[in-house]
Amino acid sequence: MSSIVQLIRSRSLADAPYAYAATAPANSRLIFLAGACPLNDDGTTAAPGDYAGQATQCILTLQNALRAAGATLTDVISTRVLVASSSQADLVTAWDVVHAAFGAHDVPSTLMGVTVLGYDDQLVEIEAIAAVATEES
């Protein structure tokens, strides 16, 4: 099943590793996902101290949440990647994992350094919005 999300690019904007905008038809069902956290099945934080490892776990969490809502990564219309660091290198490390997971579906995204996240040892969190076709479409 192909995605209804359309990524929008503009030659009048700087080249970036993501689309600048995305749309979905008016009759879409929007899915607002909670921040995907790097949690193991037992609720502990995965990969303490490892930005790439936590980003990988966040992607797995995001994929599971999307699946439960009847969607996949290609249905995501935007993301916000939160990284608990003031180091640009740490942000890029997490971003590289997220960017690779989305592949050609390079949705509009915001990458932010924050001071702290909610779980012990948590370094990365990924928020997302997805859009899928409604039943009557």
Coordinates of N, CA and C in Angstrom, one line a residue:
M1 N 0.8 -1.2 0.0 CA 0.0 0.0 0.0 C 0.9 1.2 0.0
S2 N 0.7 2.1 -0.9 CA 1.5 3.3 -1.0 C 1.0 4.4 -0.1
S3 N 1.8 5.3 0.3 CA 1.5 6.3 1.3 C 0.7 7.4 0.6
I4 N -0.2 8.1 1.3 CA -0.9 9.2 0.8 C -0.1 10.5 1.1
V5 N 1.0 10.4 1.8 CA 1.8 11.6 2.2 C 2.6 12.1 0.9
Q6 N 2.5 13.4 0.7 CA 3.3 13.9 -0.4 C 4.3 14.9 0.1
L7 N 5.6 14.6 -0.1 CA 6.7 15.4 0.3 C 6.9 16.6 -0.7
I8 N 7.1 17.7 -0.2 CA 7.2 18.9 -1.0 C 8.7 19.5 -0.9
R9 N 9.2 19.8 -2.1 CA 10.6 20.3 -2.1 C 10.5 21.6 -2.9
S10 N 11.5 22.5 -2.7 CA 11.5 23.7 -3.4 C 12.9 24.1 -3.9
R11 N 13.1 24.4 -5.1 CA 14.5 24.8 -5.6 C 14.9 26.1 -5.1
S12 N 13.9 26.9 -4.5 CA 14.2 28.2 -4.0 C 14.7 28.2 -2.6
L13 N 14.8 27.0 -2.0 CA 15.3 26.8 -0.6 C 16.6 26.1 -0.6
A14 N 17.4 26.2 0.4 CA 18.7 25.5 0.5 C 18.5 24.0 0.4
D15 N 19.4 23.3 -0.2 CA 19.4 21.9 -0.2 C 19.5 21.3 1.2
A16 N 18.6 20.4 1.6 CA 18.6 19.8 2.9 C 18.3 18.4 2.8
P17 N 18.7 17.6 3.9 CA 18.5 16.1 3.8 C 17.0 15.8 4.3
Y18 N 16.1 16.6 4.0 CA 14.7 16.3 4.3 C 13.8 17.2 3.5
A19 N 12.6 16.9 3.3 CA 11.6 17.7 2.6 C 11.3 18.9 3.5
Y20 N 11.0 20.0 2.9 CA 10.6 21.2 3.6 C 9.2 21.2 4.1
A21 N 8.3 20.5 3.4 CA 6.9 20.4 3.8 C 6.3 19.1 3.3
A22 N 5.1 18.8 3.8 CA 4.4 17.6 3.4 C 2.9 17.8 3.5
T23 N 2.2 17.1 2.7 CA 0.7 17.3 2.7 C 0.1 15.9 2.7
A24 N -1.1 15.9 3.1 CA -2.0 14.7 3.0 C -3.4 15.1 2.6
P25 N -4.1 14.3 1.9 CA -5.5 14.8 1.5 C -6.4 15.1 2.7
A26 N -7.4 16.0 2.4 CA -8.3 16.4 3.4 C -9.0 15.3 4.1
N27 N -9.3 14.2 3.4 CA -10.0 13.1 4.0 C -9.1 12.1 4.7
S28 N -7.9 12.5 5.1 CA -6.9 11.6 5.7 C -7.3 11.4 7.2
R29 N -6.8 10.3 7.7 CA -6.9 10.1 9.2 C -5.5 10.4 9.7
L30 N -5.4 11.4 10.6 CA -4.1 11.8 11.1 C -3.9 11.0 12.4
I31 N -2.6 10.7 12.6 CA -2.2 9.9 13.8 C -1.1 10.7 14.5
F32 N -1.4 11.1 15.7 CA -0.5 11.9 16.5 C 0.2 11.0 17.5
L33 N 1.4 10.7 17.4 CA 2.1 9.8 18.2 C 2.8 10.5 19.4
A34 N 2.8 9.8 20.5 CA 3.6 10.3 21.7 C 5.0 10.1 21.3
G35 N 5.8 10.8 22.0 CA 7.3 10.7 21.8 C 7.7 9.3 21.9
A36 N 8.4 8.8 20.9 CA 9.0 7.4 21.0 C 10.2 7.5 21.8
C37 N 10.2 6.7 22.9 CA 11.4 6.7 23.8 C 12.2 5.5 23.6
P38 N 13.5 5.5 24.1 CA 14.4 4.3 23.9 C 14.2 3.4 25.1
L39 N 13.0 2.8 25.2 CA 12.8 1.9 26.3 C 12.8 0.4 25.9
N40 N 13.4 -0.4 26.8 CA 13.4 -1.8 26.7 C 12.0 -2.3 27.1
D41 N 11.7 -3.6 26.8 CA 10.4 -4.2 27.2 C 10.1 -4.1 28.7
D42 N 11.2 -4.1 29.5 CA 11.0 -4.0 31.0 C 10.9 -2.6 31.5
G43 N 10.9 -1.6 30.6 CA 10.7 -0.2 31.0 C 12.0 0.5 31.3
T44 N 13.2 -0.2 31.2 CA 14.4 0.5 31.5 C 14.9 1.2 30.2
T45 N 15.8 2.1 30.3 CA 16.3 2.9 29.2 C 17.3 2.0 28.5
A46 N 17.1 1.9 27.2 CA 18.1 1.1 26.3 C 19.4 2.0 26.1
A47 N 20.5 1.4 25.9 CA 21.7 2.0 25.5 C 22.1 3.2 26.2
P48 N 22.2 3.2 27.5 CA 22.6 4.4 28.3 C 23.9 5.0 27.7
G49 N 24.0 6.3 27.5 CA 25.2 7.0 27.1 C 25.4 6.9 25.6
D50 N 24.6 6.2 24.8 CA 24.8 5.9 23.4 C 23.7 6.6 22.6
Y51 N 24.0 7.7 22.0 CA 23.0 8.5 21.2 C 22.5 7.6 20.0
A52 N 23.4 7.0 19.3 CA 23.0 6.2 18.1 C 22.1 5.0 18.6
G53 N 22.5 4.3 19.6 CA 21.8 3.2 20.1 C 20.4 3.6 20.6
Q54 N 20.3 4.7 21.3 CA 19.0 5.2 21.7 C 18.1 5.6 20.5
A55 N 18.7 6.3 19.6 CA 17.9 6.6 18.4 C 17.4 5.4 17.7
T56 N 18.2 4.4 17.6 CA 17.8 3.1 17.0 C 16.6 2.5 17.7
Q57 N 16.7 2.5 19.1 CA 15.5 2.0 19.9 C 14.3 2.9 19.7
C58 N 14.5 4.2 19.6 CA 13.4 5.1 19.4 C 12.7 4.8 18.1
I59 N 13.4 4.5 17.0 CA 12.9 4.1 15.7 C 12.0 2.8 15.8
L60 N 12.6 1.8 16.5 CA 11.8 0.6 16.8 C 10.5 0.9 17.5
T61 N 10.6 1.7 18.5 CA 9.4 2.0 19.3 C 8.4 2.8 18.4
L62 N 8.9 3.7 17.6 CA 8.0 4.5 16.7 C 7.4 3.5 15.7
Q63 N 8.1 2.6 15.1 CA 7.5 1.6 14.2 C 6.4 0.8 14.8
N64 N 6.7 0.4 16.0 CA 5.6 -0.4 16.7 C 4.4 0.4 17.0
A65 N 4.5 1.6 17.4 CA 3.4 2.5 17.6 C 2.6 2.8 16.3
L66 N 3.4 3.0 15.3 CA 2.7 3.2 13.9 C 2.0 2.0 13.5
R67 N 2.6 0.8 13.7 CA 1.9 -0.5 13.3 C 0.6 -0.6 14.1
A68 N 0.6 -0.3 15.4 CA -0.6 -0.4 16.2 C -1.7 0.5 15.7
A69 N -1.3 1.6 15.0 CA -2.3 2.6 14.5 C -2.6 2.3 13.0
G70 N -2.0 1.3 12.5 CA -2.3 1.0 11.1 C -1.5 1.8 10.1
A71 N -0.2 2.1 10.5 CA 0.6 2.9 9.6 C 2.0 2.4 9.6
T72 N 2.9 3.0 8.8 CA 4.3 2.6 8.7 C 5.1 3.9 8.6
L73 N 6.4 3.8 8.6 CA 7.3 5.0 8.5 C 6.9 5.9 7.3
T74 N 6.5 5.2 6.2 CA 6.2 6.0 5.0 C 4.9 6.8 5.1
D75 N 4.2 6.6 6.2 CA 3.0 7.4 6.4 C 3.2 8.6 7.3
V76 N 4.4 8.7 7.8 CA 4.8 9.8 8.7 C 4.9 11.1 7.8
I77 N 4.3 12.2 8.4 CA 4.2 13.4 7.7 C 5.2 14.5 8.3
S78 N 5.6 14.3 9.5 CA 6.6 15.1 10.1 C 7.2 14.5 11.4
T79 N 8.4 14.9 11.7 CA 9.0 14.4 13.0 C 9.7 15.6 13.7
R80 N 9.8 15.3 15.0 CA 10.7 16.2 15.9 C 11.6 15.3 16.6
V81 N 12.9 15.4 16.5 CA 13.9 14.6 17.1 C 14.5 15.4 18.3
L82 N 14.3 15.0 19.5 CA 14.8 15.6 20.7 C 16.1 14.9 21.2
V83 N 17.1 15.6 21.4 CA 18.4 15.0 21.8 C 18.9 15.8 23.1
A84 N 19.1 15.1 24.2 CA 19.5 15.7 25.4 C 21.0 16.0 25.3
S85 N 21.4 17.1 24.7 CA 22.8 17.5 24.6 C 22.9 18.9 24.0
S86 N 23.9 19.6 24.3 CA 24.2 20.9 23.7 C 25.3 20.7 22.7
S87 N 25.7 19.5 22.4 CA 26.7 19.2 21.4 C 26.1 18.9 20.0
Q88 N 26.4 19.7 19.0 CA 25.9 19.5 17.7 C 26.3 18.1 17.2
A89 N 27.4 17.6 17.5 CA 27.9 16.2 17.1 C 26.9 15.2 17.7
D90 N 26.4 15.3 18.9 CA 25.5 14.4 19.5 C 24.2 14.4 18.7
L91 N 23.7 15.6 18.4 CA 22.5 15.8 17.6 C 22.6 15.1 16.3
V92 N 23.7 15.3 15.6 CA 24.0 14.7 14.3 C 24.0 13.2 14.4
T93 N 24.6 12.7 15.4 CA 24.7 11.2 15.6 C 23.3 10.6 15.7
A94 N 22.4 11.2 16.4 CA 21.0 10.7 16.5 C 20.3 10.9 15.2
W95 N 20.5 12.1 14.6 CA 19.8 12.4 13.3 C 20.2 11.4 12.2
D96 N 21.5 11.0 12.1 CA 22.0 10.1 11.1 C 21.2 8.8 11.2
V97 N 20.9 8.3 12.4 CA 20.1 7.1 12.6 C 18.7 7.3 12.1
V98 N 18.1 8.4 12.5 CA 16.7 8.7 12.1 C 16.6 8.8 10.6
H99 N 17.5 9.6 10.0 CA 17.5 9.8 8.5 C 17.7 8.5 7.8
A100 N 18.6 7.7 8.2 CA 18.8 6.4 7.6 C 17.5 5.5 7.7
A101 N 16.8 5.5 8.8 CA 15.6 4.7 9.0 C 14.5 5.1 8.0
F102 N 14.4 6.4 7.8 CA 13.3 6.9 6.9 C 13.7 6.8 5.4
G103 N 15.0 6.7 5.1 CA 15.5 6.5 3.7 C 14.9 7.6 2.8
A104 N 14.4 7.2 1.7 CA 13.9 8.1 0.7 C 12.7 8.9 1.2
H105 N 12.0 8.5 2.2 CA 10.8 9.2 2.7 C 11.4 10.2 3.8
D106 N 12.1 11.2 3.3 CA 12.7 12.1 4.2 C 11.8 13.3 4.6
V107 N 10.9 13.0 5.5 CA 9.9 13.9 5.9 C 10.4 15.2 6.5
P108 N 9.6 16.2 6.5 CA 10.0 17.5 7.2 C 10.3 17.1 8.7
S109 N 11.4 17.6 9.2 CA 11.8 17.2 10.5 C 12.5 18.4 11.2
T110 N 12.4 18.4 12.6 CA 13.1 19.4 13.4 C 14.0 18.6 14.3
L111 N 15.2 19.0 14.4 CA 16.2 18.4 15.3 C 16.5 19.4 16.4
M112 N 16.3 19.0 17.6 CA 16.5 20.0 18.7 C 17.4 19.4 19.8
G113 N 18.3 20.2 20.4 CA 19.0 19.9 21.6 C 18.2 20.4 22.8
V114 N 18.0 19.5 23.7 CA 17.2 19.9 25.0 C 18.1 19.6 26.2
T115 N 17.7 20.1 27.3 CA 18.5 19.9 28.5 C 18.3 18.5 29.1
V116 N 17.1 18.0 29.1 CA 16.8 16.8 29.8 C 15.5 16.1 29.2
L117 N 15.4 14.8 29.2 CA 14.3 14.1 28.8 C 13.7 13.3 30.0
G118 N 12.5 12.7 29.8 CA 11.8 12.2 30.9 C 12.2 10.9 31.7
Y119 N 13.0 10.1 31.0 CA 13.4 8.8 31.7 C 14.8 8.9 32.1
D120 N 15.1 8.1 33.2 CA 16.5 8.0 33.6 C 17.4 7.6 32.4
D121 N 18.5 8.3 32.3 CA 19.5 8.0 31.2 C 19.0 8.2 29.8
Q122 N 17.9 8.8 29.6 CA 17.3 9.0 28.3 C 18.0 10.2 27.6
L123 N 18.5 9.9 26.3 CA 19.2 10.9 25.5 C 18.4 11.3 24.3
V124 N 17.5 10.5 23.8 CA 16.8 10.7 22.5 C 15.3 10.4 22.6
E125 N 14.5 11.2 21.9 CA 13.1 11.0 21.8 C 12.6 11.4 20.4
I126 N 11.7 10.7 19.8 CA 11.2 11.1 18.5 C 9.7 11.3 18.5
E127 N 9.2 12.5 18.2 CA 7.8 12.7 18.0 C 7.5 12.6 16.6
A128 N 6.2 12.2 16.3 CA 5.8 12.1 14.8 C 4.3 12.3 14.7
I129 N 4.0 12.7 13.5 CA 2.6 12.7 13.0 C 2.6 12.0 11.7
A130 N 1.5 11.1 11.6 CA 1.4 10.3 10.4 C 0.0 10.6 9.8
A131 N -0.2 10.2 8.5 CA -1.5 10.3 7.9 C -1.7 9.1 7.0
V132 N -2.9 8.5 7.2 CA -3.3 7.4 6.4 C -4.7 7.6 5.7
A133 N -5.0 6.9 4.7 CA -6.3 7.0 4.1 C -7.4 6.6 5.0
T134 N -8.5 7.3 4.9 CA -9.7 6.8 5.7 C -10.3 5.6 5.1
E135 N -11.1 4.9 5.9 CA -11.8 3.7 5.4 C -12.6 4.0 4.1
E136 N -13.3 5.1 4.0 CA -14.1 5.4 2.9 C -13.4 5.9 1.7
S137 N -12.0 6.2 1.8 CA -11.3 6.7 0.7 C -11.1 5.6 -0.4

